[in-house]
Amino acid sequence: MAVTESAPAVPPAARTQTRTPDGTSDAPGTGAHDPTVRGAPDRGTPDQGGGGYEGILRRQSLRESAARTYARSLPIVPVRARGLTIEGADGRRYLDCLSGAGTLALGHNHPVVLEAIKKVLDSGAPLHVLDLATPVKDAFTSELFATLPGELADNARVQFCGPAGTDAVEAALKLVRTATGRSGLLAFTGAYHGMTAGALAASGGATDVRVTRLPYPQDYRCPFGVGGARGAELAAHWTQSLLDDPKSGVAAPAGMIVEAVQGEGGVIPAPDDWMRRMRRITADRSIPLVVDEVQTGVGRTGAFWAVEHSGVVPDVMVLSKAIGGSLPLAVIVYRSELDAWEPGAHAGTFRGNQLAMAAGTATLAYVRENKLAERAGILGDRILGRLRGLAAAHPCVGDVRGRGLMIGVELVDPDAAGPDDLVPPASSALALAVQQECLARGLIVELGGRHSAVVRLLPPLTLTDEQATAVLDRFADALAAAERAHIPQSPASRRATAPATAAPGPSH
C-alpha cells in the first residue's frame, strides 16, 4: 500500500488501486521512495509564459499582503489533494501534516464530505440563509449536541457566528460580559485565540494588555522553574491568590478563557488536575469558564473534545475548524443561563453556511461512528514514543510533547545554554531548517511556540500506520540533515545522528 494517495481529479491510469482505511484511493508507485517526493523540489520546466506554478507564486508575492504566513515557508501550489496527500502544480506529492492548521479531521476531500456537499448542491436547497432554520442546520445541530459533554448538551444554546474561529471567540467574550455585567477577562500566557482585536487581546502576544494574564503550566519551560505537578499547583495557587487578594488590582472578571492544549503556544497540554482546579476556582467565584476548542476539537487530542480528558464541563465552548468538515464554520455552545443577549447582539452574514453545515455533520458523524478520537490517542502515543527515541539521540531536540494527533517537537541550541538556564534556549533557525528539509522530502509541517521553535504535526485522524511510519521516517531524515548543517560539531552535538534516523519506535 502506498503512503501517498491519488487525488480525485486525476484520471484513472492503467494500474491497480487499493482502498485505504479512510476510504481514499492509493496508487502504487507513489510512496516514500518516489523520486518526486524524496528528492529536492523539482522546479520543472521554466515558466516562460507565466502561467505555471512559478508564475502563480510570483504573482502571489506581488499581489498579496505582507501578512501572508504559510505561503512564505511553503512555496507550493496545491492543485489536487486526497487524504494525507497534496499534489502540487509541479507534479510533486506531499504528506500533509498541517491539515489546514487542524481543520481537516478527515484529510483532504474525504468521500463522506464530498458526498454531503454534493447532496446539498443537487437538492436545490438555498446556499445562503442567514440564520433561518433549515433541515441542514437542524441535522448539524443535532449531531453536534450528540457529541458534547452530556451535562452541557442537556442545557445548552448554540450561536452560529461568522465563519472564522476568531469571531466565535469574540462572541464568547461578548456573551460572558453581557451575562455577568462585568468587563474584565482572565487569560493565559502562551494563549492564541485568533486575530481580531478582542481575541488578540486575550492571546499571549498582546501588546496593549487589557486582560489579566495568568501562568499556564508546562513542564519543559515551567514559569516557576519546577515543572510537573508542583509547577501546575503553583500556577493554580497563583490564580486563586490573585482573584482573592483585594489588593491584586483584579476585579471580578466576566470570564476565564483557556485552551485545553495550547496549539500555537507550542503544543502544551494542560494537566488534567490543573484544568479541574480552574473549573473549581471559576465555579466558586461565579466566573464563566470558556474553553477554546477551535483546534483541539473533533477527536484531535484522543477525546472528542480535549476538555473531556479532565472531565471538566465548561460554561462556554468555542468551536470552529474541523466542525465545518473543511469549510468555514464557527459556533459557540453555552449554558442556557448565560443566554442574556438581545436579538442581533451577535450576527454575521455568512453564519448560515449550508455547505459547511452538511460537511460538518458528515465529519462529526464519521469521527464518532468510527471512533477516530480513540484511534488518534493510540496512534499519537506511538508517534510520541518514536519521536522521544529520536530525542534521546539528537541533543537539538529539547522536548517532545502533545496529545493524540496534536504533537510538537521543540528544537533548541544545545550548546548555547548559560549557567543559569534550566534548559537550552529555543532555536527558531533550526526549526525553520527542519521545516524546509521536511518540505524537500515531501513532508509539510507547521512551526509554532513562543519562538517559532516547535515543529508541529497535525495529521488527519484517518492517518494509517504505514503513513505514520513514512511521516516519521521523513521527519527523522530531515532532522538529521538540519542538525548537521546548522549545529557546530561540539562534543555534545556529536552524538550519533545516523543511528537515530533508524531508531526503533513502537511497532506499527
Short mmCIF file of C-alpha atoms in Angstrom, two decimals:
data_model
loop_
_atom_site.label_atom_id
_atom_site.label_comp_id
_atom_site.label_asym_id
_atom_site.label_seq_id
_atom_site.Cartn_x
_atom_site.Cartn_y
_atom_site.Cartn_z
CA MET A 1 0.00 0.00 0.00
CA ALA A 2 1.36 3.40 -0.91
CA VAL A 3 1.65 6.18 1.62
CA THR A 4 0.61 8.92 -0.77
CA GLU A 5 -2.89 8.96 -2.17
CA SER A 6 -4.11 9.68 -5.64
CA ALA A 7 -6.12 12.87 -6.00
CA PRO A 8 -9.75 12.63 -7.12
CA ALA A 9 -9.25 14.71 -10.27
CA VAL A 10 -6.50 12.50 -11.67
CA PRO A 11 -7.82 10.24 -14.49
CA PRO A 12 -7.54 6.57 -13.61
CA ALA A 13 -4.30 5.19 -15.01
CA ALA A 14 -3.64 1.62 -16.06
CA ARG A 15 -2.57 0.49 -12.61
CA THR A 16 -4.14 -1.34 -9.72
CA GLN A 17 -5.61 0.71 -6.89
CA THR A 18 -6.45 -0.32 -3.35
CA ARG A 19 -8.66 1.25 -0.74
CA THR A 20 -7.17 2.75 2.41
CA PRO A 21 -8.95 2.71 5.78
CA ASP A 22 -10.01 6.34 5.31
CA GLY A 23 -11.93 5.46 2.16
CA THR A 24 -9.49 7.00 -0.33
CA SER A 25 -7.65 5.52 -3.28
CA ASP A 26 -3.98 4.60 -3.12
CA ALA A 27 -1.91 4.43 -6.28
CA PRO A 28 1.14 2.13 -6.12
CA GLY A 29 4.45 3.68 -7.04
CA THR A 30 3.86 6.96 -5.16
CA GLY A 31 5.24 6.04 -1.76
CA ALA A 32 8.20 7.07 0.32
CA HIS A 33 10.71 6.14 -2.38
CA ASP A 34 9.03 8.09 -5.16
CA PRO A 35 11.82 10.37 -6.51
CA THR A 36 9.35 13.23 -6.94
CA VAL A 37 8.81 13.13 -3.17
CA ARG A 38 12.15 12.13 -1.69
CA GLY A 39 14.45 14.39 -3.66
CA ALA A 40 14.88 18.14 -3.74
CA PRO A 41 11.92 20.11 -5.15
CA ASP A 42 11.60 19.58 -8.87
CA ARG A 43 11.05 23.02 -10.38
CA GLY A 44 10.04 21.53 -13.72
CA THR A 45 10.37 23.50 -16.94
CA PRO A 46 10.94 27.26 -16.99
CA ASP A 47 7.76 29.23 -16.55
CA GLN A 48 8.21 31.23 -19.75
CA GLY A 49 4.55 32.14 -20.20
CA GLY A 50 3.93 32.97 -16.57
CA GLY A 51 1.02 30.51 -16.44
CA GLY A 52 2.74 27.74 -14.48
CA TYR A 53 3.20 27.36 -10.76
CA GLU A 54 6.26 29.62 -10.61
CA GLY A 55 4.22 32.40 -12.20
CA ILE A 56 1.44 31.81 -9.67
CA LEU A 57 3.89 32.07 -6.79
CA ARG A 58 5.43 35.21 -8.25
CA ARG A 59 2.07 36.89 -8.69
CA GLN A 60 1.07 35.94 -5.16
CA SER A 61 4.18 37.61 -3.74
CA LEU A 62 3.42 40.75 -5.76
CA ARG A 63 -0.33 40.97 -5.07
CA GLU A 64 -0.97 39.59 -1.59
CA SER A 65 -0.32 41.45 1.64
CA ALA A 66 2.75 41.20 3.80
CA ALA A 67 0.56 39.44 6.38
CA ARG A 68 0.56 36.14 4.46
CA THR A 69 2.09 33.37 6.52
CA TYR A 70 2.10 29.76 5.31
CA ALA A 71 2.87 30.80 1.75
CA ARG A 72 6.26 32.14 2.87
CA SER A 73 7.62 28.86 4.22
CA LEU A 74 5.65 26.51 1.94
CA PRO A 75 6.26 27.69 -1.64
CA ILE A 76 3.98 25.15 -3.27
CA VAL A 77 0.86 25.46 -5.43
CA PRO A 78 -1.62 22.72 -4.48
CA VAL A 79 -3.79 21.58 -7.37
CA ARG A 80 -5.19 18.26 -6.14
CA ALA A 81 -5.48 16.57 -2.78
CA ARG A 82 -6.85 13.41 -1.20
CA GLY A 83 -6.47 12.19 2.36
CA LEU A 84 -2.96 12.90 3.64
CA THR A 85 -1.66 13.81 0.19
CA ILE A 86 -1.34 17.12 -1.62
CA GLU A 87 -0.18 17.24 -5.24
CA GLY A 88 1.48 20.46 -6.35
CA ALA A 89 1.31 22.11 -9.75
CA ASP A 90 4.88 20.93 -10.31
CA GLY A 91 3.77 17.29 -10.01
CA ARG A 92 5.33 16.61 -6.62
CA ARG A 93 3.35 14.91 -3.88
CA TYR A 94 3.49 15.85 -0.21
CA LEU A 95 2.34 14.25 3.01
CA ASP A 96 0.31 17.00 4.67
CA CYS A 97 0.79 17.15 8.45
CA LEU A 98 -0.56 20.69 8.60
CA SER A 99 -4.14 19.69 7.68
CA GLY A 100 -5.39 23.23 7.29
CA ALA A 101 -3.98 24.08 10.76
CA GLY A 102 -6.06 21.23 12.17
CA THR A 103 -9.18 21.89 10.10
CA LEU A 104 -9.11 18.67 8.06
CA ALA A 105 -10.04 15.99 10.57
CA LEU A 106 -10.64 13.51 7.73
CA GLY A 107 -7.91 14.82 5.46
CA HIS A 108 -8.46 16.33 2.04
CA ASN A 109 -11.62 15.56 0.05
CA HIS A 110 -12.84 12.65 2.11
CA PRO A 111 -15.63 10.78 0.26
CA VAL A 112 -18.22 11.29 3.02
CA VAL A 113 -17.58 15.04 3.00
CA LEU A 114 -17.75 15.30 -0.79
CA GLU A 115 -20.97 13.29 -0.84
CA ALA A 116 -22.58 15.50 1.80
CA ILE A 117 -21.70 18.65 -0.15
CA LYS A 118 -22.88 17.13 -3.43
CA LYS A 119 -26.19 16.10 -1.85
CA VAL A 120 -26.95 19.70 -0.84
CA LEU A 121 -25.90 21.05 -4.23
CA ASP A 122 -28.05 18.51 -6.07
CA SER A 123 -31.07 19.12 -3.85
CA GLY A 124 -31.62 22.70 -4.97
CA ALA A 125 -31.58 23.90 -1.35
CA PRO A 126 -30.62 27.54 -0.75
CA LEU A 127 -26.92 28.01 0.00
CA HIS A 128 -27.31 31.31 1.84
CA VAL A 129 -29.99 31.64 4.52
CA LEU A 130 -28.58 33.98 7.22
CA ASP A 131 -29.80 32.38 10.47
CA LEU A 132 -33.04 30.86 9.19
CA ALA A 133 -33.88 27.31 10.20
CA THR A 134 -33.18 24.63 7.58
CA PRO A 135 -33.09 20.82 7.59
CA VAL A 136 -29.33 21.01 7.00
CA LYS A 137 -28.80 23.24 10.03
CA ASP A 138 -31.09 21.08 12.17
CA ALA A 139 -29.10 17.96 11.26
CA PHE A 140 -25.83 19.69 12.09
CA THR A 141 -27.06 20.98 15.44
CA SER A 142 -28.42 17.56 16.38
CA GLU A 143 -25.14 15.83 15.53
CA LEU A 144 -23.10 18.49 17.32
CA PHE A 145 -25.16 18.21 20.50
CA ALA A 146 -24.81 14.42 20.39
CA THR A 147 -21.03 14.80 20.74
CA LEU A 148 -20.98 17.39 23.54
CA PRO A 149 -20.44 16.58 27.22
CA GLY A 150 -23.87 15.46 28.39
CA GLU A 151 -24.16 17.96 31.22
CA LEU A 152 -23.68 20.80 28.75
CA ALA A 153 -25.73 19.38 25.88
CA ASP A 154 -28.76 18.90 28.14
CA ASN A 155 -28.94 22.61 28.88
CA ALA A 156 -27.21 24.37 26.01
CA ARG A 157 -27.74 27.06 23.43
CA VAL A 158 -25.77 27.44 20.22
CA GLN A 159 -24.85 30.67 18.46
CA PHE A 160 -23.74 30.46 14.83
CA CYS A 161 -21.02 33.04 14.28
CA GLY A 162 -19.06 34.43 11.37
CA PRO A 163 -17.08 31.76 9.53
CA ALA A 164 -13.78 32.08 11.43
CA GLY A 165 -12.89 30.79 14.88
CA THR A 166 -11.76 34.25 15.98
CA ASP A 167 -15.31 35.54 15.54
CA ALA A 168 -16.58 32.76 17.78
CA VAL A 169 -14.04 33.86 20.39
CA GLU A 170 -15.36 37.41 20.09
CA ALA A 171 -18.89 36.10 20.53
CA ALA A 172 -17.91 34.15 23.64
CA LEU A 173 -16.28 37.22 25.21
CA LYS A 174 -19.31 39.37 24.40
CA LEU A 175 -21.63 36.71 25.80
CA VAL A 176 -19.98 36.40 29.22
CA ARG A 177 -19.64 40.17 29.54
CA THR A 178 -23.32 40.60 28.78
CA ALA A 179 -24.38 37.81 31.12
CA THR A 180 -22.25 38.92 34.08
CA GLY A 181 -22.30 42.69 33.60
CA ARG A 182 -18.54 42.67 34.09
CA SER A 183 -15.85 43.58 31.57
CA GLY A 184 -12.57 42.04 32.75
CA LEU A 185 -11.14 38.79 31.40
CA LEU A 186 -8.74 36.11 32.60
CA ALA A 187 -6.44 34.54 30.01
CA PHE A 188 -3.14 32.69 29.98
CA THR A 189 0.44 33.17 28.92
CA GLY A 190 1.10 31.48 25.58
CA ALA A 191 -2.55 31.59 24.56
CA TYR A 192 -3.75 32.02 21.00
CA HIS A 193 -7.41 32.81 20.33
CA GLY A 194 -7.43 34.50 16.93
CA MET A 195 -6.53 37.67 15.06
CA THR A 196 -9.40 40.09 15.68
CA ALA A 197 -8.90 42.80 18.29
CA GLY A 198 -10.68 41.16 21.21
CA ALA A 199 -9.22 37.72 20.50
CA LEU A 200 -5.72 39.16 20.15
CA ALA A 201 -6.08 40.98 23.46
CA ALA A 202 -6.67 37.60 25.11
CA SER A 203 -3.72 35.97 23.31
CA GLY A 204 -0.18 35.66 24.57
CA GLY A 205 1.31 38.11 22.09
CA ALA A 206 -0.87 41.07 23.09
CA THR A 207 0.96 44.37 23.41
CA ASP A 208 -1.93 46.55 24.56
CA VAL A 209 -2.80 44.48 27.60
CA ARG A 210 -6.35 44.81 28.89
CA VAL A 211 -6.62 41.26 30.12
CA THR A 212 -5.30 39.71 33.33
CA ARG A 213 -2.61 37.24 32.31
CA LEU A 214 -2.25 34.03 34.31
CA PRO A 215 0.55 31.42 34.22
CA TYR A 216 -0.15 28.39 32.02
CA PRO A 217 1.59 25.29 33.42
CA GLN A 218 4.20 23.50 31.37
CA ASP A 219 6.90 21.00 32.23
CA TYR A 220 9.76 21.93 29.92
CA ARG A 221 9.76 25.71 30.43
CA CYS A 222 7.87 25.95 33.69
CA PRO A 223 7.36 29.62 34.69
CA PHE A 224 8.27 28.63 38.26
CA GLY A 225 11.26 26.51 37.29
CA VAL A 226 9.98 23.27 38.79
CA GLY A 227 7.65 21.66 36.24
CA GLY A 228 5.44 18.65 36.81
CA ALA A 229 2.59 18.51 39.30
CA ARG A 230 4.32 21.02 41.57
CA GLY A 231 4.56 23.59 38.79
CA ALA A 232 0.88 23.14 37.94
CA GLU A 233 -0.05 23.51 41.61
CA LEU A 234 1.92 26.77 41.86
CA ALA A 235 0.19 28.09 38.75
CA ALA A 236 -3.22 27.26 40.22
CA HIS A 237 -2.27 28.79 43.58
CA TRP A 238 -1.16 32.00 41.84
CA THR A 239 -4.51 32.23 40.05
CA GLN A 240 -6.53 31.69 43.21
CA SER A 241 -4.41 34.15 45.19
CA LEU A 242 -4.77 36.82 42.52
CA LEU A 243 -8.56 36.52 42.49
CA ASP A 244 -8.92 36.52 46.26
CA ASP A 245 -6.41 39.26 47.07
CA PRO A 246 -8.35 42.54 47.47
CA LYS A 247 -5.18 44.44 46.58
CA SER A 248 -4.27 42.44 43.46
CA GLY A 249 -5.83 45.05 41.20
CA VAL A 250 -8.03 42.40 39.57
CA ALA A 251 -11.74 42.93 39.88
CA ALA A 252 -14.20 40.06 39.46
CA PRO A 253 -13.84 39.18 35.77
CA ALA A 254 -16.52 38.35 33.23
CA GLY A 255 -14.88 35.06 32.34
CA MET A 256 -11.79 32.90 32.03
CA ILE A 257 -10.75 31.65 28.57
CA VAL A 258 -8.37 28.70 28.28
CA GLU A 259 -7.13 26.11 25.79
CA ALA A 260 -7.01 22.51 26.99
CA VAL A 261 -3.94 22.16 24.76
CA GLN A 262 -2.13 25.29 23.68
CA GLY A 263 -1.50 24.87 19.97
CA GLU A 264 0.21 27.97 18.65
CA GLY A 265 1.74 28.39 22.11
CA GLY A 266 3.87 25.32 21.44
CA VAL A 267 1.63 22.23 21.75
CA ILE A 268 1.40 22.29 25.53
CA PRO A 269 -1.31 20.07 27.07
CA ALA A 270 -2.88 21.42 30.24
CA PRO A 271 -2.57 18.96 33.15
CA ASP A 272 -5.93 17.39 33.89
CA ASP A 273 -5.73 18.17 37.61
CA TRP A 274 -4.95 21.80 36.82
CA MET A 275 -7.96 22.02 34.48
CA ARG A 276 -10.18 20.65 37.23
CA ARG A 277 -8.71 23.21 39.61
CA MET A 278 -9.51 26.03 37.16
CA ARG A 279 -13.09 24.74 36.99
CA ARG A 280 -13.41 24.81 40.79
CA ILE A 281 -11.83 28.26 41.07
CA THR A 282 -14.16 29.76 38.47
CA ALA A 283 -17.29 27.97 39.68
CA ASP A 284 -16.72 29.02 43.29
CA ARG A 285 -16.44 32.67 42.20
CA SER A 286 -19.26 32.66 39.61
CA ILE A 287 -16.80 33.25 36.77
CA PRO A 288 -17.89 31.62 33.49
CA LEU A 289 -15.26 29.20 32.14
CA VAL A 290 -14.75 29.46 28.37
CA VAL A 291 -12.80 26.64 26.71
CA ASP A 292 -11.37 27.33 23.25
CA GLU A 293 -11.66 24.06 21.29
CA VAL A 294 -11.12 25.61 17.86
CA GLN A 295 -8.04 23.49 17.11
CA THR A 296 -8.38 20.71 19.68
CA GLY A 297 -11.93 19.61 18.93
CA VAL A 298 -13.43 16.73 16.92
CA GLY A 299 -11.13 13.96 18.11
CA ARG A 300 -7.79 15.69 17.57
CA THR A 301 -6.38 15.00 21.06
CA GLY A 302 -7.72 11.49 21.62
CA ALA A 303 -11.06 12.60 23.05
CA PHE A 304 -13.85 14.13 21.02
CA TRP A 305 -13.30 17.41 22.87
CA ALA A 306 -9.96 18.00 24.61
CA VAL A 307 -11.62 19.24 27.78
CA GLU A 308 -13.11 15.76 28.26
CA HIS A 309 -9.70 14.38 29.27
CA SER A 310 -10.11 16.21 32.58
CA GLY A 311 -13.85 15.61 32.94
CA VAL A 312 -14.42 19.36 33.10
CA VAL A 313 -17.71 20.76 31.80
CA PRO A 314 -17.19 24.39 30.78
CA ASP A 315 -19.82 27.10 30.64
CA VAL A 316 -18.92 28.04 27.06
CA MET A 317 -17.20 26.07 24.29
CA VAL A 318 -15.73 27.85 21.26
CA LEU A 319 -15.75 25.61 18.17
CA SER A 320 -14.54 26.01 14.60
CA LYS A 321 -12.02 24.44 12.17
CA ALA A 322 -12.89 20.71 11.95
CA ILE A 323 -16.58 21.19 12.76
CA GLY A 324 -17.09 22.51 9.21
CA GLY A 325 -15.60 19.46 7.54
CA SER A 326 -13.01 21.64 5.69
CA LEU A 327 -15.41 24.55 5.04
CA PRO A 328 -15.78 27.77 7.10
CA LEU A 329 -17.98 27.36 10.16
CA ALA A 330 -17.77 28.60 13.75
CA VAL A 331 -20.12 28.38 16.72
CA ILE A 332 -20.23 28.81 20.45
CA VAL A 333 -22.18 26.43 22.67
CA TYR A 334 -23.02 27.62 26.16
CA ARG A 335 -25.20 27.09 29.20
CA SER A 336 -28.68 28.48 28.69
CA GLU A 337 -28.35 30.57 31.88
CA LEU A 338 -25.87 32.79 30.03
CA ASP A 339 -28.26 33.50 27.15
CA ALA A 340 -28.85 37.16 28.04
CA TRP A 341 -28.43 38.55 24.53
CA GLU A 342 -30.93 40.74 22.74
CA PRO A 343 -31.81 39.81 19.12
CA GLY A 344 -28.94 40.80 16.85
CA ALA A 345 -26.45 41.12 19.72
CA HIS A 346 -24.11 38.95 17.66
CA ALA A 347 -24.56 38.26 13.98
CA GLY A 348 -22.70 37.56 10.74
CA THR A 349 -23.83 37.49 7.15
CA PHE A 350 -22.32 34.07 6.48
CA ARG A 351 -23.35 32.33 9.71
CA GLY A 352 -25.78 30.14 7.74
CA ASN A 353 -23.20 28.32 5.59
CA GLN A 354 -25.25 25.33 4.42
CA LEU A 355 -22.43 23.51 2.66
CA ALA A 356 -20.22 23.77 5.74
CA MET A 357 -23.01 22.50 7.97
CA ALA A 358 -23.56 19.49 5.71
CA ALA A 359 -19.83 18.76 5.55
CA GLY A 360 -19.60 19.26 9.30
CA THR A 361 -22.44 16.88 10.04
CA ALA A 362 -20.78 14.19 7.92
CA THR A 363 -17.41 14.77 9.61
CA LEU A 364 -18.75 14.75 13.17
CA ALA A 365 -20.73 11.58 12.50
CA TYR A 366 -17.81 9.82 10.80
CA VAL A 367 -15.41 10.63 13.63
CA ARG A 368 -17.96 9.50 16.22
CA GLU A 369 -19.11 6.33 14.48
CA ASN A 370 -15.60 5.17 13.56
CA LYS A 371 -14.08 6.03 16.95
CA LEU A 372 -11.39 8.15 15.35
CA ALA A 373 -10.76 10.01 18.60
CA GLU A 374 -9.73 6.78 20.28
CA ARG A 375 -7.62 5.91 17.25
CA ALA A 376 -5.91 9.32 17.44
CA GLY A 377 -5.00 8.68 21.06
CA ILE A 378 -3.46 5.28 20.34
CA LEU A 379 -1.58 6.33 17.23
CA GLY A 380 -0.48 9.58 18.87
CA ASP A 381 1.12 7.66 21.72
CA ARG A 382 3.05 5.53 19.21
CA ILE A 383 4.27 8.60 17.35
CA LEU A 384 5.31 10.31 20.58
CA GLY A 385 7.26 7.20 21.56
CA ARG A 386 9.14 7.16 18.26
CA LEU A 387 9.89 10.88 18.49
CA ARG A 388 11.18 10.52 22.04
CA GLY A 389 13.50 7.84 20.73
CA LEU A 390 14.85 10.42 18.28
CA ALA A 391 15.21 12.97 21.06
CA ALA A 392 17.45 10.63 23.02
CA ALA A 393 19.98 10.68 20.18
CA HIS A 394 19.57 14.26 18.96
CA PRO A 395 20.65 16.90 21.51
CA CYS A 396 18.88 19.58 19.45
CA VAL A 397 15.51 18.09 20.44
CA GLY A 398 14.68 19.76 23.72
CA ASP A 399 11.23 18.33 24.27
CA VAL A 400 8.61 16.13 22.63
CA ARG A 401 5.04 16.63 23.78
CA GLY A 402 1.43 16.54 22.71
CA ARG A 403 -1.85 14.72 22.99
CA GLY A 404 -3.37 12.45 20.36
CA LEU A 405 -2.52 13.68 16.88
CA MET A 406 -1.56 17.16 18.10
CA ILE A 407 2.20 16.81 18.51
CA GLY A 408 5.10 19.22 18.97
CA VAL A 409 8.87 18.85 18.87
CA GLU A 410 10.75 21.77 20.44
CA LEU A 411 14.16 22.41 18.94
CA VAL A 412 16.94 24.04 20.93
CA ASP A 413 20.56 25.12 20.67
CA PRO A 414 22.19 22.54 22.98
CA ASP A 415 25.49 24.43 23.22
CA ALA A 416 24.11 27.90 24.00
CA ALA A 417 22.74 27.31 27.49
CA GLY A 418 24.08 29.68 30.11
CA PRO A 419 24.96 28.68 33.69
CA ASP A 420 21.58 29.89 34.96
CA ASP A 421 19.49 28.29 32.22
CA LEU A 422 17.39 25.34 33.29
CA VAL A 423 17.01 24.21 29.67
CA PRO A 424 18.75 25.26 26.43
CA PRO A 425 17.39 28.26 24.52
CA ALA A 426 14.89 27.65 21.75
CA SER A 427 16.27 27.64 18.21
CA SER A 428 13.90 29.15 15.67
CA ALA A 429 16.59 28.95 12.99
CA LEU A 430 16.97 25.21 13.43
CA ALA A 431 13.19 24.71 13.45
CA LEU A 432 12.89 26.59 10.17
CA ALA A 433 15.70 24.48 8.72
CA VAL A 434 13.93 21.30 9.78
CA GLN A 435 10.69 22.54 8.21
CA GLN A 436 12.48 23.22 4.92
CA GLU A 437 14.27 19.86 4.99
CA CYS A 438 10.89 18.21 5.59
CA LEU A 439 9.43 20.04 2.60
CA ALA A 440 12.32 18.87 0.43
CA ARG A 441 11.41 15.33 1.44
CA GLY A 442 7.73 15.75 0.67
CA LEU A 443 6.50 16.40 4.20
CA ILE A 444 4.52 19.51 5.21
CA VAL A 445 4.80 20.56 8.87
CA GLU A 446 3.96 23.72 10.78
CA LEU A 447 6.03 25.78 13.23
CA GLY A 448 4.72 27.24 16.48
CA GLY A 449 5.68 28.04 20.03
CA ARG A 450 6.95 31.17 21.71
CA HIS A 451 9.95 31.48 19.41
CA SER A 452 8.60 29.52 16.42
CA ALA A 453 10.92 26.74 17.52
CA VAL A 454 8.34 23.96 17.82
CA VAL A 455 7.79 21.72 14.80
CA ARG A 456 4.12 20.77 14.85
CA LEU A 457 2.47 17.65 13.46
CA LEU A 458 -1.30 17.82 12.84
CA PRO A 459 -2.04 14.88 10.52
CA PRO A 460 -5.62 13.89 9.71
CA LEU A 461 -7.33 11.46 12.06
CA THR A 462 -7.52 8.99 9.16
CA LEU A 463 -3.73 8.55 9.24
CA THR A 464 -2.76 4.91 8.69
CA ASP A 465 0.05 3.08 10.47
CA GLU A 466 2.01 2.95 7.21
CA GLN A 467 1.58 6.67 6.64
CA ALA A 468 2.62 7.43 10.21
CA THR A 469 5.83 5.47 9.66
CA ALA A 470 6.51 7.37 6.42
CA VAL A 471 5.94 10.71 8.19
CA LEU A 472 8.32 9.76 10.99
CA ASP A 473 10.98 8.45 8.61
CA ARG A 474 10.93 11.68 6.61
CA PHE A 475 10.97 13.80 9.75
CA ALA A 476 13.91 11.85 11.20
CA ASP A 477 15.85 12.25 7.95
CA ALA A 478 15.07 15.99 7.83
CA LEU A 479 16.05 16.48 11.47
CA ALA A 480 19.42 14.80 10.95
CA ALA A 481 20.13 16.86 7.84
CA ALA A 482 19.22 20.14 9.52
CA GLU A 483 21.24 19.29 12.60
CA ARG A 484 24.34 18.51 10.55
CA ALA A 485 24.03 21.77 8.63
CA HIS A 486 23.20 24.14 11.50
CA ILE A 487 24.83 22.90 14.70
CA PRO A 488 28.63 23.03 15.18
CA GLN A 489 30.15 19.68 15.92
CA SER A 490 30.83 20.14 19.63
CA PRO A 491 31.16 17.08 21.89
CA ALA A 492 27.52 17.46 22.95
CA SER A 493 26.27 17.57 19.40
CA ARG A 494 28.44 14.74 18.10
CA ARG A 495 26.12 12.11 19.49
CA ALA A 496 25.48 9.70 16.67
CA THR A 497 22.76 11.04 14.43
CA ALA A 498 22.82 8.37 11.76
CA PRO A 499 21.51 5.60 14.01
CA ALA A 500 18.85 7.97 15.33
CA THR A 501 17.19 8.20 11.94
CA ALA A 502 16.56 4.49 12.18
CA ALA A 503 15.88 4.37 15.90
CA PRO A 504 13.28 1.70 16.53
CA GLY A 505 10.00 3.06 17.81
CA PRO A 506 6.81 1.35 18.87
CA SER A 507 5.67 -1.18 16.33
CA HIS A 508 3.14 -0.03 13.74
#
